Short mmCIF file of C-alpha atoms and ligand atoms in Angstrom, two decimals:
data_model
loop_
_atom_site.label_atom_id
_atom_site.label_comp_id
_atom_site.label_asym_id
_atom_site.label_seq_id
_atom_site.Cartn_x
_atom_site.Cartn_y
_atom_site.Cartn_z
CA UNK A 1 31.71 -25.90 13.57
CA UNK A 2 29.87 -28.96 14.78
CA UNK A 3 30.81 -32.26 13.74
CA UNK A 4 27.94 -33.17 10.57
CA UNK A 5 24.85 -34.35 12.16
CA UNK A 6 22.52 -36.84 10.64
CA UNK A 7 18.57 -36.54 11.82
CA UNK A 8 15.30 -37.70 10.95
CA UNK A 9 12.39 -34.81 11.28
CA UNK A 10 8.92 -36.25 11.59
CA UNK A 11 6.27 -33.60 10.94
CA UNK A 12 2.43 -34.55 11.00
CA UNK A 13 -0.13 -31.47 10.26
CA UNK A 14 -3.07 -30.15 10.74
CA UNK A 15 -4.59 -31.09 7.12
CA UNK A 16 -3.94 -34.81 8.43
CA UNK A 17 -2.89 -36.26 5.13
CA UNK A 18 0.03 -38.16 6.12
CA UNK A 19 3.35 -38.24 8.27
CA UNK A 20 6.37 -36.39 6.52
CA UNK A 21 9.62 -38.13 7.40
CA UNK A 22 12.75 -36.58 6.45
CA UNK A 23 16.53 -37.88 6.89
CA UNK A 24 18.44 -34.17 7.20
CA UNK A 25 22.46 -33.46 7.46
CA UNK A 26 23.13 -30.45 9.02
CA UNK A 27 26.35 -29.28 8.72
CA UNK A 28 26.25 -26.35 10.97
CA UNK A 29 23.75 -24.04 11.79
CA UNK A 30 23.10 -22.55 8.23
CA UNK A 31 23.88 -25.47 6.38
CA UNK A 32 21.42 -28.23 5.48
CA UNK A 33 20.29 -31.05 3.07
CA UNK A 34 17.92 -32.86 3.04
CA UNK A 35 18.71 -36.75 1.70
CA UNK A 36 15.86 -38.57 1.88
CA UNK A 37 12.07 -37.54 2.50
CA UNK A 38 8.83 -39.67 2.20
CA UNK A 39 4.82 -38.76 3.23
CA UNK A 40 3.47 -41.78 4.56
CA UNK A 41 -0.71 -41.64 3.51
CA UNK A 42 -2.54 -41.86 6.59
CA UNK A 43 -5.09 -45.24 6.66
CA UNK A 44 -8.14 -43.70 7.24
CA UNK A 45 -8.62 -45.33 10.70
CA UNK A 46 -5.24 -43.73 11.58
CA UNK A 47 -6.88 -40.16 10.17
CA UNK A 48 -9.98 -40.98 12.19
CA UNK A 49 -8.65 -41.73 15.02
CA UNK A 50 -6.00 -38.52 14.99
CA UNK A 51 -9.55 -36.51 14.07
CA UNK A 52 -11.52 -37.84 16.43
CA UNK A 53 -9.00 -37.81 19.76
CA UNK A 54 -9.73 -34.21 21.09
CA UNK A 55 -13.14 -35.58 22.01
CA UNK A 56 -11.73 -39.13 24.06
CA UNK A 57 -11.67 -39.88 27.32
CA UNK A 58 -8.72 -39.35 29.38
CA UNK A 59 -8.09 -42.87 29.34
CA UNK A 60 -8.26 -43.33 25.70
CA UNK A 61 -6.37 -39.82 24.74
CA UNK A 62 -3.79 -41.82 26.97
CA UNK A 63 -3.93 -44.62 24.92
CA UNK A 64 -4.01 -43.22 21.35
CA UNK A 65 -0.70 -41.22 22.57
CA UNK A 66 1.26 -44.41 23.17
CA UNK A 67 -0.13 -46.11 20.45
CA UNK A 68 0.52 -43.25 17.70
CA UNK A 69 3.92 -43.19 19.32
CA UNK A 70 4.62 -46.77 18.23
CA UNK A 71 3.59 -46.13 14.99
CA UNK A 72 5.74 -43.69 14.18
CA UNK A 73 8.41 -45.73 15.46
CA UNK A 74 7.48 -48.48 12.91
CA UNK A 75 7.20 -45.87 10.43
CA UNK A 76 11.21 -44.57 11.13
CA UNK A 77 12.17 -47.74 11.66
CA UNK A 78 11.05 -48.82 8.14
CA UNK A 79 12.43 -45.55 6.73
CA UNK A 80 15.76 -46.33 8.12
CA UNK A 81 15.46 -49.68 6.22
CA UNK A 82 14.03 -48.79 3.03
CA UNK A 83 16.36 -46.01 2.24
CA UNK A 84 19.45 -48.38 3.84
CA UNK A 85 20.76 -45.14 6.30
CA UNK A 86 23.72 -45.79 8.41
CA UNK A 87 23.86 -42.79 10.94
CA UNK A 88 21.33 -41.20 12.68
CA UNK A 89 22.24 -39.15 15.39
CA UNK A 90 18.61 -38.44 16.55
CA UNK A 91 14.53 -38.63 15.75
CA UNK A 92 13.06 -34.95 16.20
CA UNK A 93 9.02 -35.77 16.67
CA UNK A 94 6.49 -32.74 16.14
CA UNK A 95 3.51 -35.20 17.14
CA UNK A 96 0.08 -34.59 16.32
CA UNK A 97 -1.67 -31.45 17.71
CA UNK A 98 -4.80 -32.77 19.47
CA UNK A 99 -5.23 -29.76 21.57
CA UNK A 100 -3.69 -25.68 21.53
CA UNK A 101 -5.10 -23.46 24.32
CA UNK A 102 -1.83 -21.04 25.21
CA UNK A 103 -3.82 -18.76 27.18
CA UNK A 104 -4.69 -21.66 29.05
CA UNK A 105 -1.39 -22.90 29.00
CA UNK A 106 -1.58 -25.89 27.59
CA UNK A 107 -0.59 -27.79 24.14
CA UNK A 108 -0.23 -31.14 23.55
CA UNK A 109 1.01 -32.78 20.86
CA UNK A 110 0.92 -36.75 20.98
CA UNK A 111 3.13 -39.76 19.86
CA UNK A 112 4.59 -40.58 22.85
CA UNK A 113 8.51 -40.13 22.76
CA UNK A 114 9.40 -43.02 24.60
CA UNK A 115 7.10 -45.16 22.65
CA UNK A 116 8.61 -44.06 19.52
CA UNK A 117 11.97 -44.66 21.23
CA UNK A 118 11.28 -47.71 21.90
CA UNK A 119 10.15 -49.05 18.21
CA UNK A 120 12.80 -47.71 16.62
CA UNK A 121 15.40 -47.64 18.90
CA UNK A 122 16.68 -44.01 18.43
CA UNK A 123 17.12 -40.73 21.08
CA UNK A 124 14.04 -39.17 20.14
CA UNK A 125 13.51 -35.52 20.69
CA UNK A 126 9.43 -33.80 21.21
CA UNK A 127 7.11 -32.03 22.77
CA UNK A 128 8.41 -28.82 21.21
CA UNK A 129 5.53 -26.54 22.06
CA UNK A 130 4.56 -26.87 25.98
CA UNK A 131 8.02 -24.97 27.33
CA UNK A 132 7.25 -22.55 25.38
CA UNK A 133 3.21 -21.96 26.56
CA UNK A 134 4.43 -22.70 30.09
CA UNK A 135 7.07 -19.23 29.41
CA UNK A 136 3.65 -17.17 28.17
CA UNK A 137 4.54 -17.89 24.91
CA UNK A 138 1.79 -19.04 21.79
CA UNK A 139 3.71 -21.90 21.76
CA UNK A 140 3.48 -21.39 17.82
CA UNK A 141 4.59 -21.21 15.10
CA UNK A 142 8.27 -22.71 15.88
CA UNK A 143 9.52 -22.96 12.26
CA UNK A 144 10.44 -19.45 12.05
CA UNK A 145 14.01 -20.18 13.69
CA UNK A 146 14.25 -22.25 10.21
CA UNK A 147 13.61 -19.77 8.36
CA UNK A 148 16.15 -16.97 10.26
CA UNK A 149 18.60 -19.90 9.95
CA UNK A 150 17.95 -21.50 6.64
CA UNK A 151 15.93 -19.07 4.79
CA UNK A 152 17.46 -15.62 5.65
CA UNK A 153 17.56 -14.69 1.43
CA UNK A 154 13.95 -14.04 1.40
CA UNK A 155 11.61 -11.29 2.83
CA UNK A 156 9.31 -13.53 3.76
CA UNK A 157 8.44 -17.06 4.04
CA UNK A 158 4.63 -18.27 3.77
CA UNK A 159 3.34 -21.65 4.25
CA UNK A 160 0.08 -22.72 2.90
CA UNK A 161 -0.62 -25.54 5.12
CA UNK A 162 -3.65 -26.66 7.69
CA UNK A 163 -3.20 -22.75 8.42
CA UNK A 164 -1.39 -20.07 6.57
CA UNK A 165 1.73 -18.34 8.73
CA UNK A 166 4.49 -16.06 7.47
CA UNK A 167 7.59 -15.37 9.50
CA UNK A 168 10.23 -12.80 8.16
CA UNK A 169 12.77 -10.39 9.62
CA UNK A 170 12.11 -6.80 10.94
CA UNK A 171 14.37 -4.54 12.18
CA UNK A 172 16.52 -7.01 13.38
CA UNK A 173 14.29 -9.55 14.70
CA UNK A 174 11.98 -12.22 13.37
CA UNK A 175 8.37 -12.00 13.69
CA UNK A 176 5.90 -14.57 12.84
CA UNK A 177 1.96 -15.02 13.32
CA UNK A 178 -0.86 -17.60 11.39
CA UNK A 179 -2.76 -15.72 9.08
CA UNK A 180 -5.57 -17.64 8.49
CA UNK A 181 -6.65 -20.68 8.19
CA UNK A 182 -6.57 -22.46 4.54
CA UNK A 183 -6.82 -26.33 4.18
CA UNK A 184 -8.38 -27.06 7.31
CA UNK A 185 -11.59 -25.37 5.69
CA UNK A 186 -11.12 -25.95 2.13
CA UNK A 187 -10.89 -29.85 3.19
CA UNK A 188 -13.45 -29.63 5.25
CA UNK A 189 -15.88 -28.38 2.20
CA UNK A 190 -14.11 -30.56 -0.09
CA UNK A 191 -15.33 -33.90 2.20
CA UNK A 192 -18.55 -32.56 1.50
CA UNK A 193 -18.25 -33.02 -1.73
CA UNK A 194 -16.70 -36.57 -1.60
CA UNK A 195 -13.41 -35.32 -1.87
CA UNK A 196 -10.31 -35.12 0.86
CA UNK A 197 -8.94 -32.07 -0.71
CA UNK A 198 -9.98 -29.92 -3.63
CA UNK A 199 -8.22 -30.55 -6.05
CA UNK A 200 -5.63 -27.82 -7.93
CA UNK A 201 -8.42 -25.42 -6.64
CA UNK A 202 -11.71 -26.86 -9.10
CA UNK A 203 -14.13 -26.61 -7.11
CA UNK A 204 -13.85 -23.89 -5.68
CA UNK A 205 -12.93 -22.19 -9.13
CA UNK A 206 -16.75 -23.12 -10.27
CA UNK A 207 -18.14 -21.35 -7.62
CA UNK A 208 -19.22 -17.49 -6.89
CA UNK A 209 -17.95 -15.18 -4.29
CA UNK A 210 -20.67 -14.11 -1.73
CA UNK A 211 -19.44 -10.71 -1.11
CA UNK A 212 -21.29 -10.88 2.15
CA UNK A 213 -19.74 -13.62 3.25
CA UNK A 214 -15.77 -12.44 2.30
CA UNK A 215 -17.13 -9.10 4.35
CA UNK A 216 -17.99 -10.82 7.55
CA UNK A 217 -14.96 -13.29 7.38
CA UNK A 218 -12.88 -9.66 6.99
CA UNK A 219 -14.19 -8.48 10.37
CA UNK A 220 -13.38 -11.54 12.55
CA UNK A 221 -11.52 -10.18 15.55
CA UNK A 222 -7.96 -12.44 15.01
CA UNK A 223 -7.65 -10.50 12.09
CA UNK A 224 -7.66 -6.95 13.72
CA UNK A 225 -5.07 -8.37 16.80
CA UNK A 226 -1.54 -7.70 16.31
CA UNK A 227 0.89 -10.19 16.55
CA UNK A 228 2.28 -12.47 18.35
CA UNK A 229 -1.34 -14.88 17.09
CA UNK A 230 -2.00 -18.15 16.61
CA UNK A 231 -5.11 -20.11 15.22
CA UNK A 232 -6.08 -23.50 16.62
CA UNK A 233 -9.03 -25.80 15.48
CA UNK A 234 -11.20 -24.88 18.40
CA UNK A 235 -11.28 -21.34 16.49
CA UNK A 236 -11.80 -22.50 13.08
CA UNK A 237 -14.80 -25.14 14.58
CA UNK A 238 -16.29 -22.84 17.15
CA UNK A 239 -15.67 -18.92 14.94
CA UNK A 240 -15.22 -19.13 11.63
CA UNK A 241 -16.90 -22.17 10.08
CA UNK A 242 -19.93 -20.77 12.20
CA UNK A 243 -19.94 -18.08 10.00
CA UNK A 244 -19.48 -19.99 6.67
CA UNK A 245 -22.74 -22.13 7.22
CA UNK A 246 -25.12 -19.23 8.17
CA UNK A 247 -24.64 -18.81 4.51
CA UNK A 248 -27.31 -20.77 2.54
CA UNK A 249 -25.09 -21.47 -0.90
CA UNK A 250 -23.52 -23.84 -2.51
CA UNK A 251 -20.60 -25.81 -1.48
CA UNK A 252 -18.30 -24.76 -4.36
CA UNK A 253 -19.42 -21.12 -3.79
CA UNK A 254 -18.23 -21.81 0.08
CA UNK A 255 -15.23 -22.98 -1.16
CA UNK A 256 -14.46 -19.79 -3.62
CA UNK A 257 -15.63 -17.56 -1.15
CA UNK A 258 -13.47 -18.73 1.63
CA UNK A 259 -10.49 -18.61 -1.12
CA UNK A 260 -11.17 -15.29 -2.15
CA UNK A 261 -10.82 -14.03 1.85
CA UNK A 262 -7.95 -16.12 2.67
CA UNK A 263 -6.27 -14.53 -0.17
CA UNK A 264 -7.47 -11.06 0.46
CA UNK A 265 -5.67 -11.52 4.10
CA UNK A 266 -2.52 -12.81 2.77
CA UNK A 267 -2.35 -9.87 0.14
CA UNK A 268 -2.90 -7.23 3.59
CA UNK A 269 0.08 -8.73 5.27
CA UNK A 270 2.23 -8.60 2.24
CA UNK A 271 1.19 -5.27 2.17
CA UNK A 272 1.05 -4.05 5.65
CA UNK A 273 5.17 -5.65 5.92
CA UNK A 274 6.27 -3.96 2.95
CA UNK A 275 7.27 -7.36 1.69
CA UNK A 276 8.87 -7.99 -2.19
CA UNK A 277 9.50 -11.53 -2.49
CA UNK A 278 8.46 -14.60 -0.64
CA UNK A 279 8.92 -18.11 -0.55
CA UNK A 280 6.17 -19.92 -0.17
CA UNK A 281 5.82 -23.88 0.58
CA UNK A 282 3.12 -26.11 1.97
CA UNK A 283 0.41 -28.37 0.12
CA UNK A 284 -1.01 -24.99 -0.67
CA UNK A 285 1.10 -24.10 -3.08
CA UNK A 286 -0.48 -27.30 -5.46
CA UNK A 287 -3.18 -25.68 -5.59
CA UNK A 288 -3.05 -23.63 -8.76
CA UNK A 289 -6.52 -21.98 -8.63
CA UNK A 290 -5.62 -20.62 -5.05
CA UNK A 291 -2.10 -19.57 -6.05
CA UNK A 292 -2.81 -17.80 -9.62
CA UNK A 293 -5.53 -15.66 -7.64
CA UNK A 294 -3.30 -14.50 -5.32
CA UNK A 295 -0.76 -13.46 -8.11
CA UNK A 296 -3.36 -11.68 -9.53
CA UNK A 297 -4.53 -9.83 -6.33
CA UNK A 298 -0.61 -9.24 -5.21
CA UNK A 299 2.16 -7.98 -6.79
CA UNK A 300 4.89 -9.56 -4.47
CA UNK A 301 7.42 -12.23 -6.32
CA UNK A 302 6.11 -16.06 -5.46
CA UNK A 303 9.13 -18.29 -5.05
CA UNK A 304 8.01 -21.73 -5.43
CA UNK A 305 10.76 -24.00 -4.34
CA UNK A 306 11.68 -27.90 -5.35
CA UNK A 307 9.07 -30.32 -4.64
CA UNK A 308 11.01 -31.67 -1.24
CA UNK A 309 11.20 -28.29 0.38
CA UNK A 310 7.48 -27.45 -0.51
CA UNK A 311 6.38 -30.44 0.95
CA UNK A 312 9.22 -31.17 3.57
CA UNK A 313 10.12 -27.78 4.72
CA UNK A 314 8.16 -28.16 8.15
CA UNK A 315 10.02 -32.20 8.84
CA UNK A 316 13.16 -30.17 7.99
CA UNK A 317 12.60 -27.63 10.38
CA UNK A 318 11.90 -29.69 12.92
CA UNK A 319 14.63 -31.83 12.69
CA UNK A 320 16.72 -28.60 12.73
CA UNK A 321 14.72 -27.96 15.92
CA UNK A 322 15.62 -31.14 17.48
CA UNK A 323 19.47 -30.17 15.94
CA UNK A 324 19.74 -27.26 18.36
CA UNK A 325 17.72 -28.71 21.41
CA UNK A 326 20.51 -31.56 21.54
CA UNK A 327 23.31 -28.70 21.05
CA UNK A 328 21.24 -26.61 23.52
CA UNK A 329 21.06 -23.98 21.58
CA UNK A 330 17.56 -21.58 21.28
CA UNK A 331 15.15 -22.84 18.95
CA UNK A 332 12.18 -20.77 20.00
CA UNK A 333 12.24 -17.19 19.77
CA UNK A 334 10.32 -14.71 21.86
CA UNK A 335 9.86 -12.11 19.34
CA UNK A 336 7.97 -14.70 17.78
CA UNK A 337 5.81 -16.33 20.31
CA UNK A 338 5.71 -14.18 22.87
CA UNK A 339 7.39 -15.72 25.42
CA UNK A 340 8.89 -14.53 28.12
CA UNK A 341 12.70 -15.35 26.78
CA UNK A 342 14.34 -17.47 24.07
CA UNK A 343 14.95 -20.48 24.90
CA UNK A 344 15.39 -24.22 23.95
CA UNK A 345 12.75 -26.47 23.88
CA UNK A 346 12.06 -30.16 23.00
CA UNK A 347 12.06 -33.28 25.30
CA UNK A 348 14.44 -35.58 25.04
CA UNK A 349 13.86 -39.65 25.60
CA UNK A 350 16.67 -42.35 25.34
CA UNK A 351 16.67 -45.83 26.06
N1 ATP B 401 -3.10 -30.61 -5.84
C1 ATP B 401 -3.61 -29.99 -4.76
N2 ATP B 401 -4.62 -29.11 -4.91
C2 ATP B 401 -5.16 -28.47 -3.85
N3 ATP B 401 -4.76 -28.64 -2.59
C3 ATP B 401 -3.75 -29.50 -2.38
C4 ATP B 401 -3.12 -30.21 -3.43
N4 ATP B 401 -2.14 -30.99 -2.90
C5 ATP B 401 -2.17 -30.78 -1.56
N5 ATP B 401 -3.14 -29.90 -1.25
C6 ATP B 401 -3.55 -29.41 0.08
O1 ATP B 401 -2.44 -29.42 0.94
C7 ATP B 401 -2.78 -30.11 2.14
C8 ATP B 401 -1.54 -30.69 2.75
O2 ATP B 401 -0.68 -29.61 3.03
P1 ATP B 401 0.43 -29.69 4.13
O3 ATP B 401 1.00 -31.06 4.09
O4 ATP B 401 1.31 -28.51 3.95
O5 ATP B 401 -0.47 -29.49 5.40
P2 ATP B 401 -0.11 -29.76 6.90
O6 ATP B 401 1.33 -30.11 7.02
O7 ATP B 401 -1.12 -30.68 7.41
O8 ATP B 401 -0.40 -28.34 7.49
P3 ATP B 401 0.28 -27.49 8.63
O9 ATP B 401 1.40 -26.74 7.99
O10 ATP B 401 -0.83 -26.59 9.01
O11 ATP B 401 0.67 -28.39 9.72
C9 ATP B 401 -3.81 -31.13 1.72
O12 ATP B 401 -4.61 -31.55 2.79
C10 ATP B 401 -4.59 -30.34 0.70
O13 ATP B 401 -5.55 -29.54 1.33
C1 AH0 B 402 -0.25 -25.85 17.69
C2 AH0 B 402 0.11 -26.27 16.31
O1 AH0 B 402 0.28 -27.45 16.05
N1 AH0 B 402 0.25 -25.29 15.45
C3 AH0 B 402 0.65 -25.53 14.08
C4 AH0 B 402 -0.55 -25.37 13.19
O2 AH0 B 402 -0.21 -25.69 11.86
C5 AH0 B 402 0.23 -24.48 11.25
C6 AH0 B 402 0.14 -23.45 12.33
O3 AH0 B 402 -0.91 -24.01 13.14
C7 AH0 B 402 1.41 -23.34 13.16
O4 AH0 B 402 1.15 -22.42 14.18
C8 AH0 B 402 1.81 -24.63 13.81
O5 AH0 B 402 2.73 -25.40 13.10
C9 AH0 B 402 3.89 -24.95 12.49
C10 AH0 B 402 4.60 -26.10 11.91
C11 AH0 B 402 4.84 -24.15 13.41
O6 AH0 B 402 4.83 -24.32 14.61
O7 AH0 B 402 5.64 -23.38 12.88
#
């Protein structure tokens, strides 16, 4: 057994709400807790900046990399200092997604490492995603090593976050795709209505399903591919919100519409897996409206975990990540993305 190992996972999503910082011991590969964990709100020139990148220049993508890098430096550093931690062996960095093209095979994820380094004055570990794309792989999602590792009592774990993925175990082997997407699109109807989120599911409860609408969202071609898949923002922009605003109704019947089908495609995959129980974490799971419909359109067990792991289970997992990429041990698995072997992944910066 390794030695304990104190790390601090940084995780910033797709929904854009804020940086998740977590300060993790591992003990050994199975063994984990997590001691302190903050979000840090996103200013909203921060969030429109992080929004707006995957249309910059070169130049200025360059830039905003750096730049974002420092600031999460500032942000561990303070961290460290706040919560008055002694040890930390390493930072583990997911970055911000700006773009996801696999086939293309490219990711990138900024927050430059050294830059985060360099502010906080830690080894810094990153840029989890582009080995992977480079071996064929989707390059996503990488949390389901977590959940072999951490999570093996459940038949499934779901996260309801930017997107919706589920990983679990078959036959052996752990298999994990996105869904669909959830919060991207529900916040993106939500801003219409002067809100960043929709809250506990309201709006979207006072709305009507357009059968039509649930129909055609049913038929979109990532839903019929088999796995390994993964969604991107380029799909949800280009694909599916297309489809949403051919629709001349309301915004709350937008909103309950899109619910309704990104619950019907959750309740397919529980059923197509055979799957009993699952845990499911994410800002999802807050909303109520979204999670009572899918209890009433499923019959698998929701397990709802503490408040930490629902909202730091990704941080954790990538400072579990960064745990076995400075152990050199795998931490992305081909029978999840596809790529062309297991291996371990994650740059690492000292100074
Ligand atoms: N009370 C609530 N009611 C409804 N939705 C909520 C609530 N609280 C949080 N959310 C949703 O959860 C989102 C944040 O979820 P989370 O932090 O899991 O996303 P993320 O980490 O950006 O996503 P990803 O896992 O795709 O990277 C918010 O943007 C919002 O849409
Ligand atoms: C490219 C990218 O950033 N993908 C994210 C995104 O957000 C959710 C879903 O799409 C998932 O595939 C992935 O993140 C999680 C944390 C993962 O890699 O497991």
């Amino acid at each position: 057994m390794k030695n304990p190992t104190f790390c601090i996972g940084l995780m910033s999503g797709t929904s854009l709400d804020g940086l998740d910082i977590c300060y993790v011991r591992f003990d050994d590969n199975q063994l984990f807790e997590i001691l302190h964990a903050e979000t840090i709100d996103y200013s909203s020139d921060w969030r429109t900046k992080l929004t707006e990148a995957f249309q910059y220049s070169a130049m200025d993508l360059c830039q905003l990399d750096v730049e974002f890098g420092y600031f999460l430096g500032e942000q561990v550093k303070e961290f460290i200092h706040k919560n008055k931690i002694r040890k930390v062996d390493f930072v583990a960095s997911h970055g911000q997604t700006i773009f996801h093209q696999p086939q293309k095979s490219f990711t990138l994820q900024i927050g430059n490492g050294l830059a985060i380094a360099s502010r906080c004055q830690q080894k810094v570990v990153c840029d989890f995603r582009t080995q992977d794309v480079i071996l064929g792989g989707q390059g996503a999602p990488l949390v389901p090593i977590g959940d072999e590792l951490l999570f093996s009592n459940y038949d499934a774990c779901l996260n309801l976050g930017g997107f919706s993925n589920i990983s679990m175990n078959r036959n052996g082997k752990r298999i994990a795709f996105d869904i669909c997407p959830i919060n991207i699109v529900l916040n993106h109807y939500a801003k219409q209505l002067g809100f960043d989120f929709d809250k506990n599911g309201e709006r979207a409860e006072q709305g009507h399903i357009n059968i039509a609408l649930v129909e055609e969202l049913n038929l979109l071609n990532f839903y019929h591919q088999p796995f390994p898949k993964s969604l991107g923002f380029e799909w949800v922009m280009n694909e599916f919100l297309t489809i949403v605003d051919k629709y001349d109704i309301s915004i709350e019947d937008k909103l309950r519409s899109c619910v309704e089908h990104f619950v019907i495609q959750i309740k397919n995959t529980f059923a197509l897996y055979d799957i009993n129980n699952v845990l499911i974490t994410g800002g999802g799971v807050r909303n109520t409206f979204f999670i009572n419909r899918l209890g009433e359109l499923s019959t698998v067990e929701i397990i709802i975990p503490t408040d930490n792991l629902i909202d730091f289970k990704e941080a954790l997992i990538f400072a579990f990540l960064g745990y076995r990429r400075v152990y050199n041990e795998i931490n992305c698995l081909a029978s999840v993305t596809g790529a062309s072997k297991d291996h371990s992944s994650g740059i690492i910066y000292h100074l």
